C-alpha cells in the first residue's frame, strides 16, 4: 500500500507540472532547472558489506557503480575520501572495521563514472558528493586542491563548475538569484561535484569563505551561510531539518539522507515521503534496489520528477544578489 501510495503521489505531481506522459512532457522537462529536479541517489555509493559488521549501520551493500547508474536509476552518488600514507586518496567508510569498497581509490571511482558516462552521452546530470573524512582513517586532509586536479584530469570535459554557473556575475549567489541553475537540457552529459567536510576544510577551499573561483566543487552550506556569495548546495541528514525549506527558497540544491541501515521500513517510507513533499533535490539512500527481507527501497524513478519552485513561493532575500566582489560573502 505504501509503495502504491508513493507512486500515485508522484504521478499526481507529474500531472500537476505538465510532465505526465504525453507529446510535450519531455520537451517541457528539458527546460526545468537543476533546483527543480529530484534525483535518486545512493548513500555511501561505494559501500560493500563488511566481513564482520560491528555496527548495524554497516549492514548494507550497494551494487557496483555501473549497476547503480545503468539499472537502478541512480543519478547522485556519495564518496568518503581518506588520504593514505602514500598520498593516494582512497574511498571507504571507516578504517579497518568498515572499509570494503567497490572502488578503493578515488581515481577508480571517477574512472568508473567516466566509463558509464562515455556510453551514455545524453545522460541526466550526475551529482556527486565528496566527503573529506580524515577523522575515520588516514592522514589529515589539509587541502582539497589535489582532489580538484584529479577530478579535472579524468572528467574535465564533463563538469558543471561554480565558475561555469557564476558566468559573468560577481558571485555564484547573484547568478542563482538572477539567472538560476542550468536547465536539464544544458546539463545533460554533465557531472557536478559537491564537497562536505569540516568547517576548517570548507574555509580553506573557499579561501576563507570568500569565493569558489577556479574550484571544481560546490561547497556544503551551513545555516548561517545561506546568503554568502559562494552558497549553492546543502547536505542534510534529516528531511525534517528546518534548513531544507530555507535552502530551497534560497535556490540552493538540497540533498538529504532518507533511509539508512538499520531503520525500519515504516521509518524509511515516512522519511522518503517527507523528503519528496519538502522538495529535496537529491535523495540519498542505502536501499536503491529491492533487498531481501525488506519491503522498502527507493523505488520511484526520481529522474523524471520535476518540481517548480518550493511550496513557499516567497522571494529569497536579494542581499546576496547585491553583493560585490571583495565582500565577505562574495563568489
GROMACS .gro file of C-alpha atoms in nm:
model
  331
    1UNK     CA    1   0.000   0.000   0.000
    2UNK     CA    2   0.278   0.244   0.088
    3UNK     CA    3   0.452   0.172  -0.241
    4UNK     CA    4   0.131   0.227  -0.437
    5UNK     CA    5   0.058   0.550  -0.250
    6UNK     CA    6   0.402   0.686  -0.331
    7UNK     CA    7   0.366   0.601  -0.700
    8UNK     CA    8   0.022   0.766  -0.719
    9UNK     CA    9   0.158   1.075  -0.542
   10UNK     CA   10   0.439   1.103  -0.796
   11UNK     CA   11   0.202   1.059  -1.088
   12UNK     CA   12  -0.016   1.334  -0.947
   13UNK     CA   13   0.291   1.555  -0.916
   14UNK     CA   14   0.385   1.487  -1.277
   15UNK     CA   15   0.036   1.571  -1.399
   16UNK     CA   16   0.029   1.890  -1.193
   17UNK     CA   17   0.353   2.002  -1.351
   18UNK     CA   18   0.252   1.909  -1.703
   19UNK     CA   19   0.509   1.626  -1.708
   20UNK     CA   20   0.277   1.328  -1.730
   21UNK     CA   21   0.337   1.105  -2.035
   22UNK     CA   22   0.238   1.293  -2.346
   23UNK     CA   23   0.370   1.459  -2.656
   24UNK     CA   24   0.500   1.769  -2.479
   25UNK     CA   25   0.613   1.618  -2.149
   26UNK     CA   26   0.976   1.552  -2.233
   27UNK     CA   27   1.023   1.885  -2.407
   28UNK     CA   28   0.874   2.069  -2.109
   29UNK     CA   29   1.101   1.891  -1.865
   30UNK     CA   30   1.415   1.987  -2.058
   31UNK     CA   31   1.352   2.350  -1.959
   32UNK     CA   32   1.342   2.277  -1.587
   33UNK     CA   33   1.648   2.387  -1.391
   34UNK     CA   34   1.862   2.170  -1.166
   35UNK     CA   35   1.698   2.301  -0.849
   36UNK     CA   36   1.361   2.200  -0.994
   37UNK     CA   37   1.460   1.834  -1.035
   38UNK     CA   38   1.456   1.545  -0.792
   39UNK     CA   39   1.727   1.281  -0.829
   40UNK     CA   40   1.760   0.934  -0.685
   41UNK     CA   41   2.089   0.892  -0.504
   42UNK     CA   42   2.284   0.627  -0.315
   43UNK     CA   43   2.429   0.697   0.029
   44UNK     CA   44   2.795   0.586   0.053
   45UNK     CA   45   2.769   0.466  -0.307
   46UNK     CA   46   3.090   0.259  -0.287
   47UNK     CA   47   2.983   0.055   0.017
   48UNK     CA   48   3.014  -0.324   0.038
   49UNK     CA   49   2.903  -0.546   0.325
   50UNK     CA   50   3.195  -0.580   0.572
   51UNK     CA   51   3.319  -0.928   0.663
   52UNK     CA   52   3.200  -0.882   1.023
   53UNK     CA   53   2.965  -0.584   1.068
   54UNK     CA   54   3.049  -0.429   1.406
   55UNK     CA   55   2.759  -0.183   1.392
   56UNK     CA   56   2.407  -0.211   1.250
   57UNK     CA   57   2.475   0.098   1.036
   58UNK     CA   58   2.726  -0.108   0.834
   59UNK     CA   59   2.484  -0.387   0.737
   60UNK     CA   60   2.406  -0.297   0.375
   61UNK     CA   61   2.563  -0.325   0.031
   62UNK     CA   62   2.525  -0.140  -0.296
   63UNK     CA   63   2.575  -0.291  -0.638
   64UNK     CA   64   2.866  -0.165  -0.848
   65UNK     CA   65   2.866   0.198  -0.958
   66UNK     CA   66   2.790   0.085  -1.312
   67UNK     CA   67   2.489  -0.120  -1.198
   68UNK     CA   68   2.355   0.168  -0.990
   69UNK     CA   69   2.373   0.402  -1.289
   70UNK     CA   70   2.267   0.152  -1.552
   71UNK     CA   71   1.995  -0.049  -1.377
   72UNK     CA   72   1.876   0.133  -1.064
   73UNK     CA   73   1.823   0.489  -1.192
   74UNK     CA   74   2.080   0.640  -0.956
   75UNK     CA   75   2.183   0.991  -1.060
   76UNK     CA   76   2.351   1.110  -0.739
   77UNK     CA   77   2.638   0.949  -0.552
   78UNK     CA   78   2.845   0.999  -0.241
   79UNK     CA   79   3.209   0.907  -0.169
   80UNK     CA   80   3.400   0.926   0.159
   81UNK     CA   81   3.756   1.041   0.096
   82UNK     CA   82   4.061   0.940   0.302
   83UNK     CA   83   4.424   1.033   0.247
   84UNK     CA   84   4.656   0.731   0.271
   85UNK     CA   85   5.011   0.733   0.399
   86UNK     CA   86   5.135   0.713   0.038
   87UNK     CA   87   4.940   1.025  -0.058
   88UNK     CA   88   4.668   0.841  -0.251
   89UNK     CA   89   4.306   0.936  -0.195
   90UNK     CA   90   4.108   0.627  -0.101
   91UNK     CA   91   3.735   0.567  -0.073
   92UNK     CA   92   3.592   0.370   0.218
   93UNK     CA   93   3.375   0.425   0.525
   94UNK     CA   94   3.580   0.360   0.839
   95UNK     CA   95   3.933   0.221   0.857
   96UNK     CA   96   3.959  -0.149   0.943
   97UNK     CA   97   3.602  -0.203   1.066
   98UNK     CA   98   3.412  -0.096   0.752
   99UNK     CA   99   3.643  -0.034   0.460
  100UNK     CA  100   3.528  -0.263   0.178
  101UNK     CA  101   3.459  -0.060  -0.134
  102UNK     CA  102   3.360  -0.107  -0.498
  103UNK     CA  103   3.639   0.137  -0.589
  104UNK     CA  104   3.918   0.157  -0.337
  105UNK     CA  105   4.096   0.453  -0.494
  106UNK     CA  106   3.923   0.781  -0.576
  107UNK     CA  107   4.062   0.760  -0.929
  108UNK     CA  108   3.893   0.422  -0.977
  109UNK     CA  109   3.559   0.568  -0.871
  110UNK     CA  110   3.594   0.854  -1.118
  111UNK     CA  111   3.705   0.623  -1.397
  112UNK     CA  112   3.402   0.402  -1.344
  113UNK     CA  113   3.174   0.704  -1.363
  114UNK     CA  114   3.358   0.823  -1.673
  115UNK     CA  115   3.321   0.482  -1.841
  116UNK     CA  116   2.944   0.486  -1.790
  117UNK     CA  117   2.914   0.848  -1.898
  118UNK     CA  118   3.113   0.775  -2.215
  119UNK     CA  119   2.848   0.526  -2.324
  120UNK     CA  120   2.550   0.745  -2.226
  121UNK     CA  121   2.647   1.086  -2.357
  122UNK     CA  122   2.296   1.229  -2.321
  123UNK     CA  123   2.251   1.115  -1.961
  124UNK     CA  124   2.077   1.321  -1.697
  125UNK     CA  125   2.322   1.525  -1.486
  126UNK     CA  126   2.508   1.331  -1.219
  127UNK     CA  127   2.553   1.496  -0.879
  128UNK     CA  128   2.841   1.364  -0.668
  129UNK     CA  129   2.908   1.442  -0.303
  130UNK     CA  130   3.268   1.418  -0.179
  131UNK     CA  131   3.307   1.393   0.199
  132UNK     CA  132   3.656   1.465   0.330
  133UNK     CA  133   3.654   1.211   0.613
  134UNK     CA  134   4.001   1.212   0.768
  135UNK     CA  135   3.858   1.158   1.117
  136UNK     CA  136   3.766   0.798   1.023
  137UNK     CA  137   4.101   0.685   0.887
  138UNK     CA  138   4.407   0.810   0.702
  139UNK     CA  139   4.609   1.128   0.731
  140UNK     CA  140   4.463   1.471   0.794
  141UNK     CA  141   4.334   1.636   0.476
  142UNK     CA  142   4.451   1.995   0.483
  143UNK     CA  143   4.381   2.086   0.122
  144UNK     CA  144   4.136   1.962  -0.140
  145UNK     CA  145   4.331   2.110  -0.432
  146UNK     CA  146   4.476   1.767  -0.528
  147UNK     CA  147   4.121   1.632  -0.540
  148UNK     CA  148   4.025   1.911  -0.781
  149UNK     CA  149   4.319   1.823  -1.005
  150UNK     CA  150   4.221   1.456  -1.013
  151UNK     CA  151   3.859   1.533  -1.100
  152UNK     CA  152   3.967   1.777  -1.371
  153UNK     CA  153   4.211   1.526  -1.524
  154UNK     CA  154   3.955   1.246  -1.551
  155UNK     CA  155   3.630   1.436  -1.606
  156UNK     CA  156   3.739   1.782  -1.714
  157UNK     CA  157   3.517   1.799  -2.023
  158UNK     CA  158   3.204   1.688  -1.835
  159UNK     CA  159   3.195   1.928  -1.540
  160UNK     CA  160   2.941   2.178  -1.413
  161UNK     CA  161   3.160   2.408  -1.204
  162UNK     CA  162   3.096   2.709  -0.977
  163UNK     CA  163   3.268   2.935  -1.230
  164UNK     CA  164   3.053   2.796  -1.510
  165UNK     CA  165   2.732   2.865  -1.321
  166UNK     CA  166   2.853   3.205  -1.198
  167UNK     CA  167   2.934   3.321  -1.551
  168UNK     CA  168   2.979   3.698  -1.564
  169UNK     CA  169   2.819   3.765  -1.226
  170UNK     CA  170   3.013   3.888  -0.926
  171UNK     CA  171   2.910   3.587  -0.720
  172UNK     CA  172   2.751   3.246  -0.752
  173UNK     CA  173   2.458   3.363  -0.538
  174UNK     CA  174   2.397   3.656  -0.770
  175UNK     CA  175   2.390   3.422  -1.068
  176UNK     CA  176   2.149   3.181  -0.898
  177UNK     CA  177   1.911   3.457  -0.792
  178UNK     CA  178   1.905   3.629  -1.130
  179UNK     CA  179   1.960   3.359  -1.393
  180UNK     CA  180   1.928   3.037  -1.195
  181UNK     CA  181   2.087   2.696  -1.232
  182UNK     CA  182   2.147   2.541  -1.575
  183UNK     CA  183   1.849   2.364  -1.729
  184UNK     CA  184   1.819   1.989  -1.767
  185UNK     CA  185   1.890   2.028  -2.139
  186UNK     CA  186   2.205   2.228  -2.067
  187UNK     CA  187   2.319   1.977  -1.805
  188UNK     CA  188   2.283   1.654  -1.998
  189UNK     CA  189   2.603   1.453  -2.009
  190UNK     CA  190   2.748   1.668  -1.727
  191UNK     CA  191   2.866   1.594  -1.373
  192UNK     CA  192   2.851   1.828  -1.074
  193UNK     CA  193   3.071   1.773  -0.768
  194UNK     CA  194   2.996   1.894  -0.416
  195UNK     CA  195   3.220   1.900  -0.108
  196UNK     CA  196   3.130   1.841   0.255
  197UNK     CA  197   3.380   1.821   0.537
  198UNK     CA  198   3.497   2.013   0.840
  199UNK     CA  199   3.449   2.388   0.872
  200UNK     CA  200   3.829   2.418   0.851
  201UNK     CA  201   3.832   2.234   0.518
  202UNK     CA  202   3.547   2.447   0.386
  203UNK     CA  203   3.729   2.763   0.489
  204UNK     CA  204   4.043   2.655   0.308
  205UNK     CA  205   3.857   2.554  -0.007
  206UNK     CA  206   3.660   2.880  -0.023
  207UNK     CA  207   3.966   3.097   0.053
  208UNK     CA  208   3.834   3.194   0.393
  209UNK     CA  209   3.465   3.171   0.296
  210UNK     CA  210   3.523   3.427   0.020
  211UNK     CA  211   3.473   3.256  -0.316
  212UNK     CA  212   3.495   2.943  -0.531
  213UNK     CA  213   3.692   3.087  -0.821
  214UNK     CA  214   3.887   2.820  -1.011
  215UNK     CA  215   3.738   2.546  -0.790
  216UNK     CA  216   3.577   2.228  -0.919
  217UNK     CA  217   3.335   2.157  -0.634
  218UNK     CA  218   3.045   2.345  -0.483
  219UNK     CA  219   3.059   2.353  -0.102
  220UNK     CA  220   2.809   2.243   0.161
  221UNK     CA  221   2.642   2.549   0.314
  222UNK     CA  222   2.570   2.587   0.686
  223UNK     CA  223   2.255   2.751   0.824
  224UNK     CA  224   2.438   3.078   0.888
  225UNK     CA  225   2.591   3.088   0.537
  226UNK     CA  226   2.289   3.086   0.306
  227UNK     CA  227   2.348   3.439   0.181
  228UNK     CA  228   2.721   3.404   0.128
  229UNK     CA  229   2.817   3.463  -0.231
  230UNK     CA  230   2.953   3.109  -0.283
  231UNK     CA  231   2.647   2.931  -0.136
  232UNK     CA  232   2.489   2.688  -0.381
  233UNK     CA  233   2.438   2.346  -0.221
  234UNK     CA  234   2.346   2.198   0.114
  235UNK     CA  235   2.358   1.842   0.251
  236UNK     CA  236   2.127   1.732   0.533
  237UNK     CA  237   2.085   1.412   0.733
  238UNK     CA  238   1.714   1.455   0.804
  239UNK     CA  239   1.432   1.555   0.565
  240UNK     CA  240   1.264   1.732   0.860
  241UNK     CA  241   1.561   1.966   0.907
  242UNK     CA  242   1.426   2.325   0.916
  243UNK     CA  243   1.717   2.427   0.694
  244UNK     CA  244   1.562   2.238   0.400
  245UNK     CA  245   1.280   2.482   0.317
  246UNK     CA  246   1.508   2.780   0.381
  247UNK     CA  247   1.766   2.642   0.140
  248UNK     CA  248   1.500   2.569  -0.121
  249UNK     CA  249   1.373   2.926  -0.103
  250UNK     CA  250   1.732   3.046  -0.146
  251UNK     CA  251   1.752   2.832  -0.465
  252UNK     CA  252   2.023   2.601  -0.337
  253UNK     CA  253   2.049   2.240  -0.449
  254UNK     CA  254   1.935   2.042  -0.145
  255UNK     CA  255   2.041   1.685  -0.068
  256UNK     CA  256   1.910   1.480   0.221
  257UNK     CA  257   1.969   1.132   0.353
  258UNK     CA  258   1.648   0.927   0.358
  259UNK     CA  259   1.682   0.566   0.471
  260UNK     CA  260   1.993   0.412   0.624
  261UNK     CA  261   2.056   0.079   0.793
  262UNK     CA  262   1.911  -0.019   1.039
  263UNK     CA  263   1.599   0.199   1.004
  264UNK     CA  264   1.270   0.009   0.993
  265UNK     CA  265   1.064   0.002   0.674
  266UNK     CA  266   0.793   0.225   0.821
  267UNK     CA  267   1.053   0.488   0.913
  268UNK     CA  268   1.201   0.472   0.564
  269UNK     CA  269   0.866   0.516   0.389
  270UNK     CA  270   0.790   0.806   0.623
  271UNK     CA  271   1.119   0.987   0.559
  272UNK     CA  272   1.101   0.924   0.185
  273UNK     CA  273   0.757   1.083   0.168
  274UNK     CA  274   0.873   1.377   0.382
  275UNK     CA  275   1.173   1.437   0.157
  276UNK     CA  276   0.954   1.427  -0.154
  277UNK     CA  277   0.696   1.661   0.000
  278UNK     CA  278   0.967   1.906   0.109
  279UNK     CA  279   1.108   1.919  -0.244
  280UNK     CA  280   1.458   1.788  -0.175
  281UNK     CA  281   1.659   1.771  -0.498
  282UNK     CA  282   1.870   1.468  -0.408
  283UNK     CA  283   1.750   1.173  -0.200
  284UNK     CA  284   2.040   0.962  -0.069
  285UNK     CA  285   1.955   0.609   0.040
  286UNK     CA  286   2.113   0.280   0.148
  287UNK     CA  287   1.846   0.089  -0.044
  288UNK     CA  288   1.819   0.184  -0.411
  289UNK     CA  289   1.708  -0.162  -0.525
  290UNK     CA  290   1.497  -0.445  -0.378
  291UNK     CA  291   1.664  -0.601  -0.074
  292UNK     CA  292   1.587  -0.941   0.083
  293UNK     CA  293   1.366  -0.926   0.393
  294UNK     CA  294   1.270  -0.562   0.334
  295UNK     CA  295   0.958  -0.411   0.179
  296UNK     CA  296   1.120  -0.071   0.140
  297UNK     CA  297   1.357   0.050  -0.126
  298UNK     CA  298   1.384   0.385  -0.304
  299UNK     CA  299   1.162   0.257  -0.581
  300UNK     CA  300   1.046   0.572  -0.758
  301UNK     CA  301   1.228   0.686  -1.069
  302UNK     CA  302   1.312   1.032  -0.939
  303UNK     CA  303   1.499   1.122  -1.256
  304UNK     CA  304   1.169   1.213  -1.420
  305UNK     CA  305   1.008   1.412  -1.143
  306UNK     CA  306   1.047   1.786  -1.153
  307UNK     CA  307   0.911   2.048  -0.917
  308UNK     CA  308   0.853   2.413  -0.989
  309UNK     CA  309   0.963   2.645  -0.708
  310UNK     CA  310   0.935   2.528  -0.344
  311UNK     CA  311   0.594   2.518  -0.177
  312UNK     CA  312   0.666   2.855  -0.013
  313UNK     CA  313   0.697   3.080  -0.315
  314UNK     CA  314   0.811   3.387  -0.123
  315UNK     CA  315   1.106   3.552  -0.290
  316UNK     CA  316   1.451   3.474  -0.149
  317UNK     CA  317   1.650   3.753   0.005
  318UNK     CA  318   1.802   3.984  -0.252
  319UNK     CA  319   2.100   4.070  -0.030
  320UNK     CA  320   2.314   3.804  -0.191
  321UNK     CA  321   2.229   3.926  -0.539
  322UNK     CA  322   2.360   4.270  -0.446
  323UNK     CA  323   2.693   4.151  -0.308
  324UNK     CA  324   3.001   4.261  -0.496
  325UNK     CA  325   3.349   4.127  -0.537
  326UNK     CA  326   3.553   4.172  -0.221
  327UNK     CA  327   3.264   4.149   0.024
  328UNK     CA  328   3.292   3.875   0.291
  329UNK     CA  329   3.029   3.672   0.110
  330UNK     CA  330   3.140   3.723  -0.248
  331UNK     CA  331   3.155   3.440  -0.504
   0.00000   0.00000   0.00000
